[in-house]
Short mmCIF file of C-alpha atoms in Angstrom, two decimals:
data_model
loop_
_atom_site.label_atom_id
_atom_site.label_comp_id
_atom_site.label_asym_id
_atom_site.label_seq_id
_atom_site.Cartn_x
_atom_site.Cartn_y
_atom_site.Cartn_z
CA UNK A 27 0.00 0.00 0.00
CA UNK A 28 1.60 3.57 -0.96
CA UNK A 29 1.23 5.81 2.31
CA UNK A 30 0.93 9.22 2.27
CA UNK A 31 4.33 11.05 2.07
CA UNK A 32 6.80 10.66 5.57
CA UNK A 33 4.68 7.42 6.46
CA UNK A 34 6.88 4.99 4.18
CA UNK A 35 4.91 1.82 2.61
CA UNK A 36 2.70 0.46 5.03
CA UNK A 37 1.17 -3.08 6.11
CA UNK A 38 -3.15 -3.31 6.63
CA UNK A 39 -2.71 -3.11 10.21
CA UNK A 40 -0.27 0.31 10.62
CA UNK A 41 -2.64 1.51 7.64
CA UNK A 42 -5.31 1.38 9.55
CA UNK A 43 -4.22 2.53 12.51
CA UNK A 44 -2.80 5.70 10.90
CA UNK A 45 -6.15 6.15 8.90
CA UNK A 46 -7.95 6.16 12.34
CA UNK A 47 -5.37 8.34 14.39
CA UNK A 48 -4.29 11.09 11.46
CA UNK A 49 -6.68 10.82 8.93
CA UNK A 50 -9.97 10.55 11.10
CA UNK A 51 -11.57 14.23 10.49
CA UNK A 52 -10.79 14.52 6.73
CA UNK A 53 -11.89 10.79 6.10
CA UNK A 54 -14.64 10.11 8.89
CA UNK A 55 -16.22 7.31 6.87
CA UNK A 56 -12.83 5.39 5.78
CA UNK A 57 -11.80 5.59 9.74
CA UNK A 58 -15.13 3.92 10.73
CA UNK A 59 -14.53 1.59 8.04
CA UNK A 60 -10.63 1.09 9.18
CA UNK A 61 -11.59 0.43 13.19
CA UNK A 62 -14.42 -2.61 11.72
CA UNK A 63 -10.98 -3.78 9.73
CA UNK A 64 -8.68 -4.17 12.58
CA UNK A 65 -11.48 -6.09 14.83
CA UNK A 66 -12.28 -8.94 12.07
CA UNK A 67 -10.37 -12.46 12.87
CA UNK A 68 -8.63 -12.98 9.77
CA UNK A 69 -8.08 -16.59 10.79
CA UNK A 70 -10.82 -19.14 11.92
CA UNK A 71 -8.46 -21.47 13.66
CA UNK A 72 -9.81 -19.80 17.96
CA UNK A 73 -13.16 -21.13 16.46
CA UNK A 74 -12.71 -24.80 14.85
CA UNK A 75 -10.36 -25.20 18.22
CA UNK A 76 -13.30 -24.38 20.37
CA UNK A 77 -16.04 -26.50 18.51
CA UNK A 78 -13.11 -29.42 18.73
CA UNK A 79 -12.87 -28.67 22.30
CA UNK A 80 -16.85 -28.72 22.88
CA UNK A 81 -17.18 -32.10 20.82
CA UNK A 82 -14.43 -33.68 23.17
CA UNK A 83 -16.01 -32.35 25.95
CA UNK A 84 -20.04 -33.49 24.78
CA UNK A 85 -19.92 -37.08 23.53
CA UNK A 86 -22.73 -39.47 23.25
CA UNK A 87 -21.94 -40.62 27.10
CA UNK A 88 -22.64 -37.08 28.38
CA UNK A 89 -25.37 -35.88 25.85
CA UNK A 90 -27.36 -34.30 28.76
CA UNK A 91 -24.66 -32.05 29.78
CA UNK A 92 -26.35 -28.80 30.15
CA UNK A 93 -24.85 -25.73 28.21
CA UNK A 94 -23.65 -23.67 31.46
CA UNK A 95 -21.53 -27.42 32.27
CA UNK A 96 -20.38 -27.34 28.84
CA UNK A 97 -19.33 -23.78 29.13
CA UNK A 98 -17.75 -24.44 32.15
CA UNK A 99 -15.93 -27.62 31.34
CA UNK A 100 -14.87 -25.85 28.29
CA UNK A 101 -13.15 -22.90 29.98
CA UNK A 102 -11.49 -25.12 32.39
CA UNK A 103 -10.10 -27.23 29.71
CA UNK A 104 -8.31 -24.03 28.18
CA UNK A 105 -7.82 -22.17 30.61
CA UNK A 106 -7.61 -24.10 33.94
CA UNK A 107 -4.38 -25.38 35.18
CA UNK A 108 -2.61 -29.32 34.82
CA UNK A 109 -2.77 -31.99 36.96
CA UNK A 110 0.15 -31.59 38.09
CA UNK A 111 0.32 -27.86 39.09
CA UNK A 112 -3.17 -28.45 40.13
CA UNK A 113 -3.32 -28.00 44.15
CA UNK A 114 -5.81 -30.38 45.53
CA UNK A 115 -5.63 -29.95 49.31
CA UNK A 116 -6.84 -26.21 48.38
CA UNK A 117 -9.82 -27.13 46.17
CA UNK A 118 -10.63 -29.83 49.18
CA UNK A 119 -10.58 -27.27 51.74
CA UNK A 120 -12.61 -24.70 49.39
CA UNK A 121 -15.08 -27.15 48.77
CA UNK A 122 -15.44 -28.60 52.16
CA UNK A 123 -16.00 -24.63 53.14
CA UNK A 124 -18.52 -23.65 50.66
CA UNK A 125 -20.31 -27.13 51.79
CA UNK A 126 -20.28 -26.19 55.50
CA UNK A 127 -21.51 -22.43 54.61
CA UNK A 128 -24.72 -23.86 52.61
CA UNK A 129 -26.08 -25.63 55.86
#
């Protein structure tokens, strides 16, 4: 893409981003435009990984999992930590807790 002059050639991202910041007020509709541009995934790959994850997670032998568990089991399955980091005297000891405090 040829910039304008003192901005050198430019990839779609620092385009954009000098659209928004310096060319805003003289191209309103073109920064609008540029902001909707740098937001859209320009890879599919977070979503075919979570609908993997999800059909891991929900197989025939657990087709009544609700969505909230699903959700749940999903985020702990990317996010949460491994087994063996995992400290289960502390869960224990939280659950026990929150067990005690419902009575």
């Amino acid at each position: 893409m040829t910039a304008p002059r003192g901005y050198g050639v430019l990839n779609f991202l620092t385009a954009c981003e000098v659209l928004i910041k310096d060319f805003s007020e003289i191209y309103p509709e073109w920064a609008k435009l540029a902001k909707t541009a740098c937001v859209i995934p320009v890879s599919s790959v977070p979503a075919e990984r979570g609908f993997s994850l999800q059909n891991r997670i929900k197989t025939a032998q657990r087709s009544r999992l609700g969505e909230n568990n699903v959700t749940r089991l999903m985020r702990i399955a990317s996010y949460g930590e491994t087994i063996e980091t995992f400290d289960f005297n502390s869960a224990a000891a939280q659950f026990t807790a929150a067990k005690m405090h419902k009575k």
